[in-house]
């Protein structure tokens, strides 16, 4: 059995029309019907004022406001409607320095393009089952950047199967 | 009633910090659990297939745009920094889309163009030819509906472009 996600509200921020339509419709396939869309960060920030998003999926390069600047605004702007909202960054960037840059501005999870239904679903499950605490210091506010490696406490079922 | 955030505070060498555990409102709005269902996967596959035409049409327009940029660079051989930035942006977009719509080879070739264009400020004739070769290869893959990795021919094309990028980048 999969999660019943039908009560969730999702804000999808993507400037590419084909990708936006695809991700929106995959969310529909997950029975998430309340999907608001925006084509850049500034429109998304305005949308967030009246749309109670449970999580956000955002692309990185967009004009005029990209996904990085949008995330910074959500996390730290004085008038942010929800600084704690989980943000999944959809990106074709794979270089370590780019990923660290996004992490340091407050992104919760990354979803690498090419996108698959499996990868999108697993990121959603990740933010449901393993929510990250937030850290506030003089120079950073956002999800804890240290990954928690949970110790596996159960029996190794692979050894017991077959 | 929603529970409130739990806040721990402390002090380290660099100053004060707070660790905030917001209430998990997301978990309270879902039910069930587990892996993606076969029904969801099937529906998603149908959706990807239905959107492929939009992807191929949009890619053709983006490839035309790339060709126009290269034509402009030939006509104006001065600084190419702005044009290279545009080539990077468009190829980066195609890189992200290709595999999503089943065109893994498009992603491979676009990734090669992306990495080549990212650090170039100006191009000589060889560099412009190599950029054109990438554009033509992506165009051929889409026109030939070479989904997946493109088989032996597709991989040979991808490999030869990669070798040319390495050679010109040295």
XYZ file of C-alpha atoms in Angstrom:
332
model
C 0.000 0.000 0.000
C 1.216 3.483 -0.817
C 0.678 6.692 1.116
C -2.644 8.432 0.700
C -1.457 11.909 -0.269
C -4.743 13.380 -1.443
C -5.011 16.035 1.294
C -1.652 17.600 0.485
C -1.214 21.025 -1.082
C 1.846 21.376 -3.287
C 3.395 24.465 -4.823
C 5.303 23.622 -8.006
C 7.725 26.251 -9.303
C 9.127 25.531 -12.765
C 9.627 27.827 -15.747
C 9.742 25.077 -18.341
C 6.232 24.412 -19.582
C 6.754 20.740 -20.514
C 8.457 19.898 -17.224
C 5.874 21.842 -15.187
C 2.982 20.002 -16.869
C 4.707 16.650 -16.440
C 5.505 17.023 -12.732
C 2.031 18.431 -12.023
C 0.410 15.445 -13.729
C 2.661 12.945 -11.944
C 1.498 14.564 -8.684
C -2.076 14.050 -9.917
C -1.167 10.380 -10.464
C -0.197 10.323 -6.772
C -3.741 11.629 -6.071
C -2.416 15.057 -5.074
C -4.954 17.323 -6.702
C -4.220 20.609 -4.963
C -1.215 21.690 -6.987
C -0.547 25.393 -7.453
C 2.012 26.308 -10.087
C 4.285 29.278 -10.689
C 6.821 29.967 -13.415
C 9.434 31.707 -11.273
C 10.383 32.447 -7.689
C 8.707 35.845 -7.394
C 5.348 34.493 -8.570
C 5.804 31.505 -6.267
C 6.465 33.755 -3.267
C 3.286 35.691 -4.032
C 1.378 32.400 -4.387
C 2.683 31.189 -1.042
C 0.958 34.103 0.676
C -2.473 32.634 0.068
C -1.811 28.990 -0.863
C -1.146 26.823 2.237
C 1.554 24.650 0.668
C 2.534 21.541 2.618
C 5.704 21.416 0.552
C 7.285 23.144 -2.410
C 9.004 21.700 -5.465
C 11.185 24.264 -7.214
C 13.428 24.364 -10.241
C 16.783 26.175 -9.946
C 17.419 28.481 -12.962
C 14.422 30.747 -13.567
C 13.909 34.399 -14.450
C 13.493 36.857 -12.861
C 13.856 35.072 -9.500
C 15.568 31.671 -9.419
C 15.019 28.769 -7.044
C 17.953 29.698 -4.828
C 16.803 33.271 -4.222
C 13.230 32.062 -3.753
C 14.382 29.568 -1.095
C 16.374 32.278 0.705
C 13.265 34.493 0.773
C 11.056 31.703 2.114
C 13.566 30.893 4.846
C 14.661 34.337 5.952
C 12.418 37.156 4.705
C 10.642 38.967 7.535
C 7.303 38.578 5.754
C 7.768 34.892 4.807
C 4.436 33.058 5.085
C 6.078 29.769 6.095
C 9.848 29.650 6.779
C 9.620 25.957 7.738
C 7.944 24.644 4.595
C 9.906 21.701 3.103
C 11.481 22.658 -0.223
C 12.486 20.025 -2.763
C 14.854 21.394 -5.397
C 14.488 19.918 -8.845
C 17.817 20.245 -10.592
C 19.959 19.010 -13.446
C 23.008 20.389 -11.622
C 25.134 17.545 -10.361
C 28.365 19.306 -9.399
C 29.136 19.181 -5.690
C 29.676 22.939 -5.367
C 26.233 23.636 -6.843
C 24.554 21.154 -4.527
C 26.315 22.666 -1.503
C 25.227 26.151 -2.602
C 21.586 25.030 -2.687
C 21.914 23.210 0.625
C 23.385 26.306 2.242
C 20.452 28.473 1.222
C 17.953 26.192 2.941
C 16.826 23.516 0.475
C 15.396 20.455 2.260
C 15.856 17.766 -0.398
C 17.185 17.438 -3.926
C 15.483 15.731 -6.819
C 17.857 15.215 -9.707
C 16.624 15.489 -13.257
C 15.805 13.284 -15.123
C 12.701 12.981 -12.954
C 10.963 9.645 -12.463
C 7.760 8.820 -10.597
C 9.797 6.678 -8.213
C 12.330 9.412 -7.421
C 9.617 12.032 -6.871
C 7.584 9.716 -4.630
C 10.658 8.794 -2.576
C 11.486 12.466 -1.941
C 7.924 13.087 -0.762
C 8.137 10.076 1.549
C 11.494 11.404 2.784
C 10.054 14.711 3.964
C 7.079 12.930 5.580
C 9.024 10.237 7.419
C 12.303 11.991 8.116
C 11.606 15.688 8.735
C 14.777 17.689 9.302
C 15.077 19.909 12.357
C 15.851 23.554 11.645
C 18.979 25.347 12.770
C 19.286 29.033 13.516
C 22.722 30.609 13.885
C 24.004 34.110 13.234
C 24.718 33.166 9.621
C 22.220 30.439 8.730
C 18.582 29.551 9.094
C 17.215 26.421 7.488
C 17.040 22.645 7.664
C 19.858 20.965 9.560
C 22.574 20.487 6.968
C 24.016 17.449 8.699
C 22.530 14.234 7.354
C 21.359 11.859 10.058
C 22.594 8.335 9.442
C 20.184 6.145 11.303
C 21.459 2.912 12.706
C 19.543 -0.064 11.342
C 18.081 -1.832 14.369
C 16.067 -4.652 12.793
C 17.056 -8.056 11.474
C 18.601 -8.178 8.036
C 15.677 -9.670 6.162
C 17.718 -10.230 3.012
C 19.721 -12.849 4.892
C 16.568 -14.538 6.106
C 14.764 -14.624 2.792
C 15.016 -17.249 0.019
C -4.794 21.025 17.988
C -1.337 21.334 16.431
C 1.635 20.794 18.716
C 4.230 23.524 19.006
C 7.814 23.527 17.856
C 10.404 22.200 20.296
C 13.407 24.504 20.544
C 16.815 23.607 21.957
C 19.368 26.339 22.330
C 23.049 26.306 23.035
C 26.330 28.037 22.602
C 29.411 27.044 20.663
C 32.662 28.809 19.912
C 31.128 30.698 17.001
C 28.139 31.974 18.988
C 24.630 30.944 19.963
C 22.482 28.499 18.089
C 18.965 27.094 18.176
C 17.766 23.723 16.953
C 14.072 23.859 16.189
C 11.883 20.788 15.756
C 8.740 22.052 14.027
C 5.601 19.903 14.414
C 5.370 17.356 11.598
C 2.195 18.733 10.047
C 2.908 16.896 6.819
C 2.643 13.488 8.493
C -0.668 14.482 10.047
C -2.121 15.166 6.604
C -1.355 11.786 5.033
C -2.387 8.239 5.845
C -1.207 4.754 4.999
C 2.405 4.364 4.029
C 4.849 2.332 2.038
C 6.290 2.249 -1.431
C 4.807 3.686 -4.582
C 1.923 1.522 -5.801
C 1.771 -0.267 -9.144
C -1.286 1.815 -9.954
C 0.585 5.084 -9.360
C 3.514 3.868 -11.457
C 1.277 2.832 -14.329
C -0.542 6.171 -14.263
C 2.785 8.047 -14.186
C 4.126 6.068 -17.157
C 1.022 6.939 -19.165
C 1.497 10.589 -18.229
C 5.128 10.633 -19.374
C 4.112 9.070 -22.679
C 1.290 11.586 -23.139
C 3.678 14.511 -22.517
C 6.436 13.334 -24.836
C 5.033 15.199 -27.844
C 5.155 18.448 -25.872
C 8.786 17.698 -25.001
C 9.833 16.908 -28.582
C 8.096 20.006 -29.978
C 9.604 22.229 -27.299
C 13.055 20.708 -27.841
C 12.887 21.380 -31.574
C 12.183 25.046 -30.822
C 15.066 25.138 -28.309
C 17.428 23.516 -30.836
C 16.401 26.120 -33.440
C 17.195 28.792 -30.867
C 20.614 27.226 -30.221
C 21.337 27.179 -33.969
C 20.369 30.866 -34.204
C 22.745 31.690 -31.351
C 25.620 29.883 -33.085
C 24.807 31.664 -36.387
C 24.962 34.954 -34.488
C 28.351 34.029 -33.018
C 29.707 33.356 -36.506
C 28.472 36.741 -37.742
C 29.785 38.589 -34.681
C 33.141 37.083 -33.767
C 33.744 39.412 -30.796
C 33.085 38.388 -27.220
C 30.877 35.342 -26.999
C 30.341 35.358 -23.238
C 26.617 36.188 -23.375
C 25.973 33.661 -26.156
C 27.879 30.942 -24.299
C 25.810 31.650 -21.202
C 22.631 31.246 -23.270
C 23.928 28.002 -24.788
C 24.683 26.690 -21.301
C 21.197 27.582 -20.035
C 19.369 25.970 -22.948
C 21.526 22.832 -23.010
C 21.141 22.532 -19.231
C 17.375 22.617 -19.681
C 17.469 19.951 -22.410
C 19.790 17.850 -20.240
C 17.186 17.835 -17.470
C 14.290 17.045 -19.782
C 15.713 14.318 -22.046
C 15.873 11.380 -19.667
C 12.675 12.453 -17.944
C 10.850 11.809 -21.213
C 12.750 8.608 -22.014
C 15.454 10.221 -24.180
C 18.502 9.321 -22.099
C 20.848 9.893 -25.020
C 19.565 13.469 -25.363
C 20.511 13.993 -21.715
C 24.003 12.558 -22.339
C 24.677 14.774 -25.358
C 23.176 17.874 -23.738
C 25.296 17.228 -20.623
C 28.382 17.169 -22.837
C 27.385 20.491 -24.423
C 26.609 21.895 -20.988
C 30.000 21.080 -19.526
C 31.782 22.317 -22.653
C 29.931 25.636 -22.763
C 30.045 26.347 -19.030
C 33.600 27.636 -18.913
C 34.052 29.044 -22.423
C 34.044 32.796 -22.980
C 34.912 32.770 -26.664
C 34.917 30.247 -29.487
C 37.052 29.661 -32.540
C 35.848 27.821 -35.626
C 36.549 24.389 -34.136
C 34.596 25.157 -31.005
C 31.626 26.441 -32.988
C 31.715 23.282 -35.142
C 31.689 21.151 -32.028
C 28.704 23.039 -30.621
C 26.887 22.570 -33.926
C 27.734 18.851 -33.856
C 26.049 18.555 -30.450
C 22.964 20.421 -31.674
C 22.728 18.263 -34.813
C 23.172 15.072 -32.795
C 20.354 15.971 -30.381
C 18.168 16.924 -33.335
C 18.870 13.547 -35.005
C 18.121 11.597 -31.819
C 14.761 13.317 -31.385
C 13.849 13.097 -35.089
C 14.770 9.408 -35.099
C 12.855 8.831 -31.840
C 15.956 7.138 -30.406
C 14.639 6.633 -26.905
C 16.788 5.148 -24.166
C 20.561 5.193 -24.552
C 20.359 5.039 -28.346
C 21.954 1.613 -28.625
C 25.407 1.096 -30.114
C 25.078 3.928 -32.630
C 23.820 6.333 -30.010
C 26.591 5.474 -27.597
C 29.191 5.826 -30.364
C 27.883 9.333 -31.161
C 27.934 10.295 -27.487
C 31.442 8.909 -27.024
C 32.858 10.689 -30.087
C 31.395 14.020 -28.952
C 32.884 13.460 -25.504
C 36.302 12.769 -26.999
C 36.085 15.914 -29.147
C 35.175 17.980 -26.062
C 38.153 16.563 -24.177
C 40.481 17.274 -27.105
C 39.314 20.876 -27.577
C 39.258 21.590 -23.853
C 42.938 20.634 -23.405
